[in-house]
Coordinates of C-alpha atoms and ligand atoms in Angstrom, one line a residue:
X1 CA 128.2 128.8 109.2
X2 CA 124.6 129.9 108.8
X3 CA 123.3 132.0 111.8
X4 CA 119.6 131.4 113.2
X5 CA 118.7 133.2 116.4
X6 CA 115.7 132.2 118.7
X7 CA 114.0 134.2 121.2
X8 CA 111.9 131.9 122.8
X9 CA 110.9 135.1 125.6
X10 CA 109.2 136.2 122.8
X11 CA 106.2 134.3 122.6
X12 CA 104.3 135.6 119.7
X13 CA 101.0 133.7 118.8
X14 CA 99.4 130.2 119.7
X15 CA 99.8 127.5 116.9
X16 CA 96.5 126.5 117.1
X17 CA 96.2 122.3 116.5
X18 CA 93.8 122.8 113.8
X19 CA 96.5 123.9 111.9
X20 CA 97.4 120.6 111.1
X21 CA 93.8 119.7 110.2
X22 CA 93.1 117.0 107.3
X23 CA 89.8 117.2 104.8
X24 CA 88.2 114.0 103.3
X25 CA 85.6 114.3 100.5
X26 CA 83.4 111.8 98.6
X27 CA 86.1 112.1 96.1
X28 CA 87.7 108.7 94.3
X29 CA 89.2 106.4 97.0
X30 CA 89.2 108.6 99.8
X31 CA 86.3 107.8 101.8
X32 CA 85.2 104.1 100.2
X33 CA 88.3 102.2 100.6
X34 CA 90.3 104.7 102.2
X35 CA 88.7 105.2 105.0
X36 CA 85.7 103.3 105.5
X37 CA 85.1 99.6 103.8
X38 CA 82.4 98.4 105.8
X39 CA 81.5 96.1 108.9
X40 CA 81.8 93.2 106.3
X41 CA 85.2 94.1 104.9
X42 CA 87.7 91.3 105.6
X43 CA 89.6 94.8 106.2
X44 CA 90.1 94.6 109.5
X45 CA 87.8 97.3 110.7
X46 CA 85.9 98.8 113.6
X47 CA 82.4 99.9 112.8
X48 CA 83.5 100.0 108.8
X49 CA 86.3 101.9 109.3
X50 CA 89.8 100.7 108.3
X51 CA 92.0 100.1 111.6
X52 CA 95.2 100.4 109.7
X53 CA 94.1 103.7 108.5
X54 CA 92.7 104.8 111.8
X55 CA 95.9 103.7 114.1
X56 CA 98.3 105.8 111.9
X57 CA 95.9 108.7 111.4
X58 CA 96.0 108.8 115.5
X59 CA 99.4 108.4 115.3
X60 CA 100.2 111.5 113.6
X61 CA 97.1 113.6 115.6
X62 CA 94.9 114.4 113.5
X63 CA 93.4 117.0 114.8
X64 CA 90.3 118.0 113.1
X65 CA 88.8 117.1 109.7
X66 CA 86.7 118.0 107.0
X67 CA 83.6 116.6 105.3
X68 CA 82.2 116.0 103.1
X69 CA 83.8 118.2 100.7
X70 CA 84.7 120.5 98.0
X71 CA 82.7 120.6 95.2
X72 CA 80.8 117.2 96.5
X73 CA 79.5 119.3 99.4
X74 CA 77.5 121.7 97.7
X75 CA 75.7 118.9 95.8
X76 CA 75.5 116.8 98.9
X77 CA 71.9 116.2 100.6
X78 CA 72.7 115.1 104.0
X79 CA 69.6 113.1 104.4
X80 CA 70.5 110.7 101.6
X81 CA 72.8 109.5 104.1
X82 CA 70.9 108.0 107.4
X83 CA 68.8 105.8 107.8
X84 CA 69.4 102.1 107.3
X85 CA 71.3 101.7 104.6
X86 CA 69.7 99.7 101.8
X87 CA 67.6 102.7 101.9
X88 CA 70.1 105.1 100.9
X89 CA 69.4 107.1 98.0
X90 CA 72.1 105.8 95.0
X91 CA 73.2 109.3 93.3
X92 CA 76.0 110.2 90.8
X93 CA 78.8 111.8 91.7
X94 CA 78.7 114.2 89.3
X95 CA 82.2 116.0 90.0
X96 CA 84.4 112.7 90.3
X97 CA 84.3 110.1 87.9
X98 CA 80.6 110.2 87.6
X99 CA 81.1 107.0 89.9
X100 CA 77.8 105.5 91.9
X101 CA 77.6 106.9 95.4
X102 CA 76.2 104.4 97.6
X103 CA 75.6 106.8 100.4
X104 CA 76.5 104.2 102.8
X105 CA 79.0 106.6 104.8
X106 CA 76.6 109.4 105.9
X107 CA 76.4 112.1 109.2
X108 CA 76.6 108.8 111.4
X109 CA 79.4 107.1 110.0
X110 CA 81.8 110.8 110.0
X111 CA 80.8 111.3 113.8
X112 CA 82.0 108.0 114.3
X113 CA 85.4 108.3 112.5
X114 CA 85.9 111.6 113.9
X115 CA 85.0 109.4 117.7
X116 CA 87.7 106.6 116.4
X117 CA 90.2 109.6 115.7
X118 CA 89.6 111.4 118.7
X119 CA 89.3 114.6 116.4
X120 CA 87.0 117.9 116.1
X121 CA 85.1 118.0 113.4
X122 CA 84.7 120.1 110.4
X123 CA 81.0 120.0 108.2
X124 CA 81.0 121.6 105.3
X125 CA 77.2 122.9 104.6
X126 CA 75.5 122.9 101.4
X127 CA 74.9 126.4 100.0
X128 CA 75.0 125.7 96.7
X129 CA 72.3 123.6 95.4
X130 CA 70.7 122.6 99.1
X131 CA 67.6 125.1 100.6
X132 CA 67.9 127.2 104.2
X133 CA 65.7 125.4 105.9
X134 CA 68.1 121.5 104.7
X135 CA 71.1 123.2 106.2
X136 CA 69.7 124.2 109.6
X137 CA 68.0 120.9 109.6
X138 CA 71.1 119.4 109.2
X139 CA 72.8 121.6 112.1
X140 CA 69.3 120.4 113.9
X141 CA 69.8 116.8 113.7
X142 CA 73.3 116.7 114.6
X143 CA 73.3 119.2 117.8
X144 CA 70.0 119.5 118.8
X145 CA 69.5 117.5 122.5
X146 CA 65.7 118.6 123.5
X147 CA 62.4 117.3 121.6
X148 CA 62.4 118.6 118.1
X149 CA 62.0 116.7 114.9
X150 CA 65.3 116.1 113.9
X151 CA 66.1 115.1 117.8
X152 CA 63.5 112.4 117.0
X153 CA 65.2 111.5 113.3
X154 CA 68.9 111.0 114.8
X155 CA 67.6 109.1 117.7
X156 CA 65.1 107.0 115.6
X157 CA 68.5 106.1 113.8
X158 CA 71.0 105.3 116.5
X159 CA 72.3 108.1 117.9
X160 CA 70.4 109.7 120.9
X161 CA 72.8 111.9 122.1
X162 CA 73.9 115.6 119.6
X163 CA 77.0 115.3 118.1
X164 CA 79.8 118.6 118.4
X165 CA 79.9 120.1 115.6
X166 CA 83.0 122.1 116.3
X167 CA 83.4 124.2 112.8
X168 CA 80.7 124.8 110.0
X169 CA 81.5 125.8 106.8
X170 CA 78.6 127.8 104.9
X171 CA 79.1 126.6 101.5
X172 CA 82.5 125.9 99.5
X173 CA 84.4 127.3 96.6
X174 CA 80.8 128.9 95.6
X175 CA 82.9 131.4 92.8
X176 CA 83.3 128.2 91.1
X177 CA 81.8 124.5 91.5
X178 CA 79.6 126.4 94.8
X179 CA 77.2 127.8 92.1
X180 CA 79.6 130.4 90.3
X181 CA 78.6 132.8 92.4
X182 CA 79.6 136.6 92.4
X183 CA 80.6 137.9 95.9
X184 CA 78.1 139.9 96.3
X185 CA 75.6 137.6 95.7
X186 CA 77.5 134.4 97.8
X187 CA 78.0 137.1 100.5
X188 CA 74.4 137.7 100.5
X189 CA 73.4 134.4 100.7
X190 CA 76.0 133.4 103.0
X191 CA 74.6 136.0 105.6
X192 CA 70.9 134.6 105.2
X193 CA 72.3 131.1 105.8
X194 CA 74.7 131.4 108.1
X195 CA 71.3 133.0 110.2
X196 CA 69.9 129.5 110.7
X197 CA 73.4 127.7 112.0
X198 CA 72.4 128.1 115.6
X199 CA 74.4 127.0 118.5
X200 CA 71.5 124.6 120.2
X201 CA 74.1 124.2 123.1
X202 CA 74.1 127.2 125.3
X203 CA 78.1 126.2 126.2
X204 CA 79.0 125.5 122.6
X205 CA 79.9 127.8 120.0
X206 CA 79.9 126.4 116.2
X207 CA 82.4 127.9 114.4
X208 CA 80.8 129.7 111.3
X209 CA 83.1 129.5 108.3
X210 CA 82.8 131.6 105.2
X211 CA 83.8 130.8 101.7
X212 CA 87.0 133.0 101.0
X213 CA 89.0 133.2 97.8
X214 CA 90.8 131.2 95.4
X215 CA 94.2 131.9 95.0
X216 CA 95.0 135.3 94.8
X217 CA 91.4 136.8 94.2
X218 CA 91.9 139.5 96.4
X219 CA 88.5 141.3 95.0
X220 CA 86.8 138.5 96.2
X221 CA 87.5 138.9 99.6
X222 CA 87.4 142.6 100.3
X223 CA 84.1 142.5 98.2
X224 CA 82.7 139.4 101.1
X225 CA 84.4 141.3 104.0
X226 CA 82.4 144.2 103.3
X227 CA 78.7 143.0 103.2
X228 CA 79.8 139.9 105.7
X229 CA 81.8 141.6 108.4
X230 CA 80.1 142.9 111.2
X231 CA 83.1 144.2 113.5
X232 CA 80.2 146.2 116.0
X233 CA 79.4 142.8 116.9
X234 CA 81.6 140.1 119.3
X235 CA 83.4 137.7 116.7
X236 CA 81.7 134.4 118.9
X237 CA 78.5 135.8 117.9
X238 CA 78.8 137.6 114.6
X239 CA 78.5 136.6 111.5
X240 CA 82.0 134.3 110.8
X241 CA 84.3 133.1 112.7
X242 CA 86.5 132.2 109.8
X243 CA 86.9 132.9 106.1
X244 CA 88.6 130.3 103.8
X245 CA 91.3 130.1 100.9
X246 CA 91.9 127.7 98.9
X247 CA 95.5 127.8 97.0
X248 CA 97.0 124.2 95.6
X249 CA 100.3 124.1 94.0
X250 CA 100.8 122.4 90.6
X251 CA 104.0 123.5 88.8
X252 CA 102.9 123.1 85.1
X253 CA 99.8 125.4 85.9
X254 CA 96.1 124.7 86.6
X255 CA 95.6 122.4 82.4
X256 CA 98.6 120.4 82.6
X257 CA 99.7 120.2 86.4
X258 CA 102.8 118.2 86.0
X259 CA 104.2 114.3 87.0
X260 CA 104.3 113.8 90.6
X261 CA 107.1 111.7 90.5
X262 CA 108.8 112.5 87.4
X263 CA 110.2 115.6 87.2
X264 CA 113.8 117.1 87.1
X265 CA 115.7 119.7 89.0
X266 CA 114.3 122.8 87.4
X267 CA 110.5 121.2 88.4
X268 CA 111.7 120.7 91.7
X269 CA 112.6 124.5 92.5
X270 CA 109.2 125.4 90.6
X271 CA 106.9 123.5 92.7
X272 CA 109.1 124.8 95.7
X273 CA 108.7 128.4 94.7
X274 CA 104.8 128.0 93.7
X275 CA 104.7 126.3 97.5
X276 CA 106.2 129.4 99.3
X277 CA 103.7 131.5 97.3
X278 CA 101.0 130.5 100.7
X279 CA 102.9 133.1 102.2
X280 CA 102.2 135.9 99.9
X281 CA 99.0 134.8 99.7
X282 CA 98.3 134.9 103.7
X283 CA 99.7 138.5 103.6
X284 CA 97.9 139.9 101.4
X285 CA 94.4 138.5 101.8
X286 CA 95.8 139.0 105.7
X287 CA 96.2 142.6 105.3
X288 CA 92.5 143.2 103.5
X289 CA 91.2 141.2 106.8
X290 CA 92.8 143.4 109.3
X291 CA 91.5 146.3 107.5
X292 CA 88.0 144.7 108.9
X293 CA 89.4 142.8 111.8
X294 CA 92.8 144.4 112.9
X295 CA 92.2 142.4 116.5
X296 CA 92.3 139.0 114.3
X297 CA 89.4 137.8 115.6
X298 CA 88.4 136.1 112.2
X299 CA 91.0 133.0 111.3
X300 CA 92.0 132.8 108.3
X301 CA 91.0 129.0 107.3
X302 CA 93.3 127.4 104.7
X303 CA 90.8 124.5 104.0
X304 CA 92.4 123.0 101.1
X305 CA 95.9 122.9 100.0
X306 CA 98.7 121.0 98.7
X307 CA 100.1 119.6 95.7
X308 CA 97.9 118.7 92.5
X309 CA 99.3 116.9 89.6
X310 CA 98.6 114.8 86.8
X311 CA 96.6 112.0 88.4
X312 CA 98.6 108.3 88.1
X313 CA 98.9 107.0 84.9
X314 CA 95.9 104.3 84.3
X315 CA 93.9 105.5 86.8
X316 CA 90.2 107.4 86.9
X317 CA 91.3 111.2 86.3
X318 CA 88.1 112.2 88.1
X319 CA 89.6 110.1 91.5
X320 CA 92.7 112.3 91.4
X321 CA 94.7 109.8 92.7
X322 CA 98.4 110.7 93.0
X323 CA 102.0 109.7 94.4
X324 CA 103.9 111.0 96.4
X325 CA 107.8 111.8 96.8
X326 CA 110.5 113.7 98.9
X327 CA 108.7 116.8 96.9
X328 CA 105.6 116.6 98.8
X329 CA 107.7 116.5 101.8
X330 CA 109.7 119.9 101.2
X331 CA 106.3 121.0 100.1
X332 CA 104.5 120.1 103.6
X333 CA 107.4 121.2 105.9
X334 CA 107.4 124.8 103.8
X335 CA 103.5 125.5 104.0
X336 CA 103.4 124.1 107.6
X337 CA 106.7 126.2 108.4
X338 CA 104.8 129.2 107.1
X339 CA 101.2 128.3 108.4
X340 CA 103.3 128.5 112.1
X341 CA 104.9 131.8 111.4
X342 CA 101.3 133.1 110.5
X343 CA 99.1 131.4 113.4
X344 CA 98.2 134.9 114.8
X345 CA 95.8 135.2 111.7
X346 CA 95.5 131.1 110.2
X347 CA 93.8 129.8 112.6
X348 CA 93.5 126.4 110.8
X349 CA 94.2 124.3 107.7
X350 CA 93.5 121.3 106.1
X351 CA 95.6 119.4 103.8
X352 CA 94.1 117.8 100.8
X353 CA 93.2 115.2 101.0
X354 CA 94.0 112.8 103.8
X355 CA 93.8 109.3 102.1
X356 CA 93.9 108.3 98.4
X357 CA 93.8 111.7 97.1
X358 CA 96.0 114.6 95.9
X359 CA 98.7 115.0 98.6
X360 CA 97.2 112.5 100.8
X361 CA 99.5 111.5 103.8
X362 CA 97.8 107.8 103.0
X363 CA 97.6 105.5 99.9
X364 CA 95.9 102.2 100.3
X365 CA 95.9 99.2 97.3
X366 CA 93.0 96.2 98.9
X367 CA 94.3 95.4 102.2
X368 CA 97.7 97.6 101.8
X369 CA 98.5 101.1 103.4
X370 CA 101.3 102.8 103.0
X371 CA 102.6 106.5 104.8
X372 CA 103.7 108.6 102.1
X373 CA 106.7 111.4 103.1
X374 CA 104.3 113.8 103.4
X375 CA 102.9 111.7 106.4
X376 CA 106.2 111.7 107.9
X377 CA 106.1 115.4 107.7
X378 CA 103.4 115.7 109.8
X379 CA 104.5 113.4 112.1
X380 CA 107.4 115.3 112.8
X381 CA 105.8 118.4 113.1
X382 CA 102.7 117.3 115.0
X383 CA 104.5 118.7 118.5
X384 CA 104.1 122.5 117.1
X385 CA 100.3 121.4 117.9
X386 CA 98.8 123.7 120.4
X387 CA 102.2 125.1 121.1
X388 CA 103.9 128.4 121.2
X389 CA 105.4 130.2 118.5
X390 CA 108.2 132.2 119.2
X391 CA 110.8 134.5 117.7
X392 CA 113.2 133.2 115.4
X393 CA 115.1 134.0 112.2
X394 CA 117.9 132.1 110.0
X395 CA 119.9 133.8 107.2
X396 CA 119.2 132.7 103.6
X397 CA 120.7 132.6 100.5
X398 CA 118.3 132.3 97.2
X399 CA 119.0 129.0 95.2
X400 CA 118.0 127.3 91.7
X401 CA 119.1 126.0 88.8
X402 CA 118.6 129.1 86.7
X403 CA 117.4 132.7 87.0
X404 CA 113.8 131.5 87.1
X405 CA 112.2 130.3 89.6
X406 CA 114.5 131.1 92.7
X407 CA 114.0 129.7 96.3
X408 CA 115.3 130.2 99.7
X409 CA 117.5 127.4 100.9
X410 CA 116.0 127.4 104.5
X411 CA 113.3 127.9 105.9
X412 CA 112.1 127.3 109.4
X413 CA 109.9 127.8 112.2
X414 CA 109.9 127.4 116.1
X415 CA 107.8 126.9 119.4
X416 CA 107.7 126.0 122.5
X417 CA 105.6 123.5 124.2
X418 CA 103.5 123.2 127.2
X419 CA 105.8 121.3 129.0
X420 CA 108.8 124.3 128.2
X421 CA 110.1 122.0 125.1
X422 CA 111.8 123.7 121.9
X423 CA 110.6 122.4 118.4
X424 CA 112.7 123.1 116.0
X425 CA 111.2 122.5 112.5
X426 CA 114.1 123.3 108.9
X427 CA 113.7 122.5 105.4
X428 CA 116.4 121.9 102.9
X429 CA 115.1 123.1 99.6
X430 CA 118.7 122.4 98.2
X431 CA 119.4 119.3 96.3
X432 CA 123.2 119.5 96.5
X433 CA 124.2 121.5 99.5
X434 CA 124.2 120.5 102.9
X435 CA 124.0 124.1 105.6
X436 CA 126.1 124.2 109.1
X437 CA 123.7 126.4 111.2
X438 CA 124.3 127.6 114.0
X439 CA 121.1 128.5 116.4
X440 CA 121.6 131.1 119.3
X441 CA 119.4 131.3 122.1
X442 CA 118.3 134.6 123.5
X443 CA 118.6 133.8 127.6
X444 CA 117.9 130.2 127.3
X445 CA 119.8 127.3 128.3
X446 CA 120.0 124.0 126.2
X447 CA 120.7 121.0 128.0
X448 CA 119.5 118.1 126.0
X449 CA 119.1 118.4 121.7
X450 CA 117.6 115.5 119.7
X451 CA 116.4 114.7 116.4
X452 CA 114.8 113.7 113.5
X453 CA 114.7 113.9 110.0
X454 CA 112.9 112.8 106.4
X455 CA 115.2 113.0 104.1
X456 CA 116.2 111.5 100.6
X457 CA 116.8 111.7 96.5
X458 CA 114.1 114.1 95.2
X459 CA 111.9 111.8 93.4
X460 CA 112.3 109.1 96.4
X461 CA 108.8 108.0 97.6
X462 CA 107.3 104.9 99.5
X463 CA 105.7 101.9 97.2
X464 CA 103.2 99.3 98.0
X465 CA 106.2 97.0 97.1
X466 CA 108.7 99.2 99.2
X467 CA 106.7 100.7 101.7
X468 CA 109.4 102.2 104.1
X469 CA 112.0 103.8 101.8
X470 CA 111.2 106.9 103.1
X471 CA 110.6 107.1 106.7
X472 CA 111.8 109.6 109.9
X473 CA 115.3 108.4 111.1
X474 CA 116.8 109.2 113.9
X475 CA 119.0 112.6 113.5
X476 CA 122.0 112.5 115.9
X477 CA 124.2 115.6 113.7
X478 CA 122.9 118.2 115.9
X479 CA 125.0 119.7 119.6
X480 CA 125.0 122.0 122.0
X481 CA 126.7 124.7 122.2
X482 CA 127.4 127.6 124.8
X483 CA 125.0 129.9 123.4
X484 CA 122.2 127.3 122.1
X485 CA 122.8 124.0 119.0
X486 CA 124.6 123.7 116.0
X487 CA 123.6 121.2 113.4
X488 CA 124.3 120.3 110.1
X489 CA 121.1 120.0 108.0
X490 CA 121.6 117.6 104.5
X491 CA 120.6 118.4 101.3
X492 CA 116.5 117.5 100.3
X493 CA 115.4 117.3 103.6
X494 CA 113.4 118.2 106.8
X495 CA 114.2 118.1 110.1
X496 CA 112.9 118.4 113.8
X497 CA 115.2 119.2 116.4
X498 CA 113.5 118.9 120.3
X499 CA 115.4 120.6 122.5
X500 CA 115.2 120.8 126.5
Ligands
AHR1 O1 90.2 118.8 96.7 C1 89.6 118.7 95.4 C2 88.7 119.8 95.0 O2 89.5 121.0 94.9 C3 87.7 120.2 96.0 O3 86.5 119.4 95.9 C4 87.3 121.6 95.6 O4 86.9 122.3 96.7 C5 88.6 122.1 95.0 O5 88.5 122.7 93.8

């Protein structure tokens, strides 16, 4: 019997909802199909976007998203995209596909999605090829209530009350498609930019976010930290609120990337040990933070992550459109399990992408939507929103098929609600064994215990043809016991346990 204990006195940092954030770019089918299809689509639609898309998107709480990129955001000029629309500037989307971008989802359109979802919303600024003076236009037009030019602009175009812009990113990846910037040079830049993001509201604070590292560039953000980081000055008014990492997991490395749905065992615990890497990674960039920040007053902001393979066969590499199986599941429910464990410093994250793209939690084909298992994933974990996280540990025993590439079997997280109710969230990274645990309480009395899991063959995914194979089911193996629950958690899978 495997022992977990839970301490659930022991309340040990918020899990803030953001955690759970998504991020849509101009990127292949995410936006244009994915999301939005137009008021003409015989999609059925509300103001051009999707409904289908929309319903299950709320369904799962999406809390806050991202836009308009990536790399597209540093090319992006915001004002190509008001106005009516058969004005609209026609570009090239130079970074994917080279594809015609039509501009007709713009600053309007994302406000009005982000109003369908009932979600905060994320803007990622243009820093690398866009001018001061565009960006704090930008933050202008879309917050500014009083007389002002860009008042006038958003007003002359539909809207005549500001927008919230609740976070603002000041630029993305600019070591790389950004503008290949050195730190010092990005850091300088990103303090003379980051000057003209003004909070127009006197009650609302727009969350400055600052381009952090990829991967494990640890130089890179020690090097930002130290020409960005003004710790004599109150975090709400300094210079970030946030600094971001990027870290995506492809198991064949960054030139081949691997299948996403074929692969064999030995894949399997690769992916599942590059996956667990986020934790590592949110150490050690962690501890060069609290060097600056030992309060925590920055978040670190996991903008982009997730699985990125070799896009589908026959389809536009630059769309990086992918499938997606129980994998992506097992990868989901370990990054989330760790982003919980870590919510005193990640103070949010965003999943890429959230329709049509790398791990997306949503593929559409025309009129068809399916919810892949990472959707399901979030779904079940979407109650650790907001909530508690409190002490808890479970023994492990290190698992593979060889001497490389070793994992954990378990791994787990745990919170407590607003309304006093245990979540429970396990993974399974085994594919043969099935674990008895049993889960003490510290001073804490179970009445009630139920659940649910995603769970399933490795390479088992959800088709246009079969769109359900892989869904949450009911999960009735768990009981309680004198001191807390016992359940027995199957091979490949995920669970959620709610307890009262
Ligand atoms: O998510 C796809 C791309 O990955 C983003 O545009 C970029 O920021 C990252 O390299």
């Amino acid at each position: 019997m495997t022992k977990m204990v839970i301490n659930p006195n022991r309340k040990l940092s918020r899990i803030n909802k953001e955690i759970y954030g998504h991020f849509s770019e101009h990127l292949g089918r995410c936006i244009y199909e994915g999301i939005y299809v137009g008021e003409n689509s015989p999609i059925e639609n509300v103001n051009g976007m999707r409904t289908d898309v929309v319903e299950a998107l709320k369904a799962i709480r999406v809390p806050i998203l991202r836009w308009p990129g990536g790399c597209f955001a540093d090319e992006y000029h915001w004002k190509d995209g008001i106005g009516p629309k058969e004005n609209r500037k026609k570009i090239v989307n130079t970074h994917w596909g080279g594809v015609v971008e039509d501009n007709s989802f713009g600053t309007h359109e994302f406000f009005e999605l982000c109003r369908q979802l009932g979600c905060e919303t994320y803007i990622n600024g243009n820093l690398g090829s866009g001018t001061v003076q565009e960006m704090q236009e930008w933050v202008e037009y879309m917050t500014f209530e009083g007389v002002s030019p860009m008042a006038e602009l958003r007003e002359k175009n539909g809207s005549k009350e500001p927008w919230k812009v609740d976070f603002f990113g000041v630029g993305n990846e600019n070591w790389g498609c950004g503008g290949n910037m050195n730190p010092d040079f990005y850091a300088n830049e990103y303090r003379r930019y980051q000057t003209y993001v003004r909070d127009y509201k006197a009650d609302h604070h727009i969350q400055k976010i600052c381009c952090g590292a990829n991967v494990d560039d640890y130089e890179w953000t020690k090097d930002v930290l130290a020409t960005c980081y003004r710790h004599s000055l109150p975090a709400q008014h300094g210079f970030m609120d946030g600094l971001s990492l990027h870290y995506y997991v492809h198991p064949e490395g960054w030139e081949i990337k691997g299948s996403a749905t074929d692969f064999d065992e030995k894949v399997w615990y690769k992916t599942l040990y590059k996956a667990l890497f986020m934790d590592e990674l949110i150490r050690r960039h962690g501890a060069i933070m609290d060097e600056y920040d030992p309060e925590k007053k920055v978040g670190m902001i996991v903008d982009e992550w997730g699985t990125w393979f070799t896009c589908e066969p026959g389809t536009n590499p630059g769309f990086l459109y992918q499938q997606n199986t129980m994998r992506d599941a097992l990868v989901a429910g370990i990054t989330l399990n760790i982003f919980n464990k870590h919510s005193d410093r990640v103070k949010m994250a965003n999943l890429a992408q959230i329709v049509n793209v790398l791990q997306a939690v949503i593929l559409t084909e025309g009129d068809k939507m399916i919810k892949t298992p990472t959707y399901h994933v979030f779904d079940m974990y979407k109650y650790h929103q907001d909530s508690d996280l409190v002490d808890s540990s479970i023994e492990t025993e290190t698992i593979g098929v060889d001497d490389e590439w070793r994992v954990p079997n378990l791994t787990e997280s745990v919170s407590v609600d607003a309304d006093g109710v245990m979540h429970i969230t396990v993974t399974n990274l085994s594919l043969e064994e099935s674990y008895s645990v049993d889960a003490h309480m510290v001073d804490w009395n179970v009445n009630e215990v139920k659940g649910e899991i995603v769970t399933d063959e490795m390479r088992a995914m959800n088709t246009f043809e079969d769109p359900e194979h892989v869904t949450v089911k009911k999960y009735d193996g768990a009981e309680v016991t004198e001191s807390g629950v016992k359940f027995t958690i199957p091979p490949c899978s995920v669970l959620h346990l709610e307890l009262r």
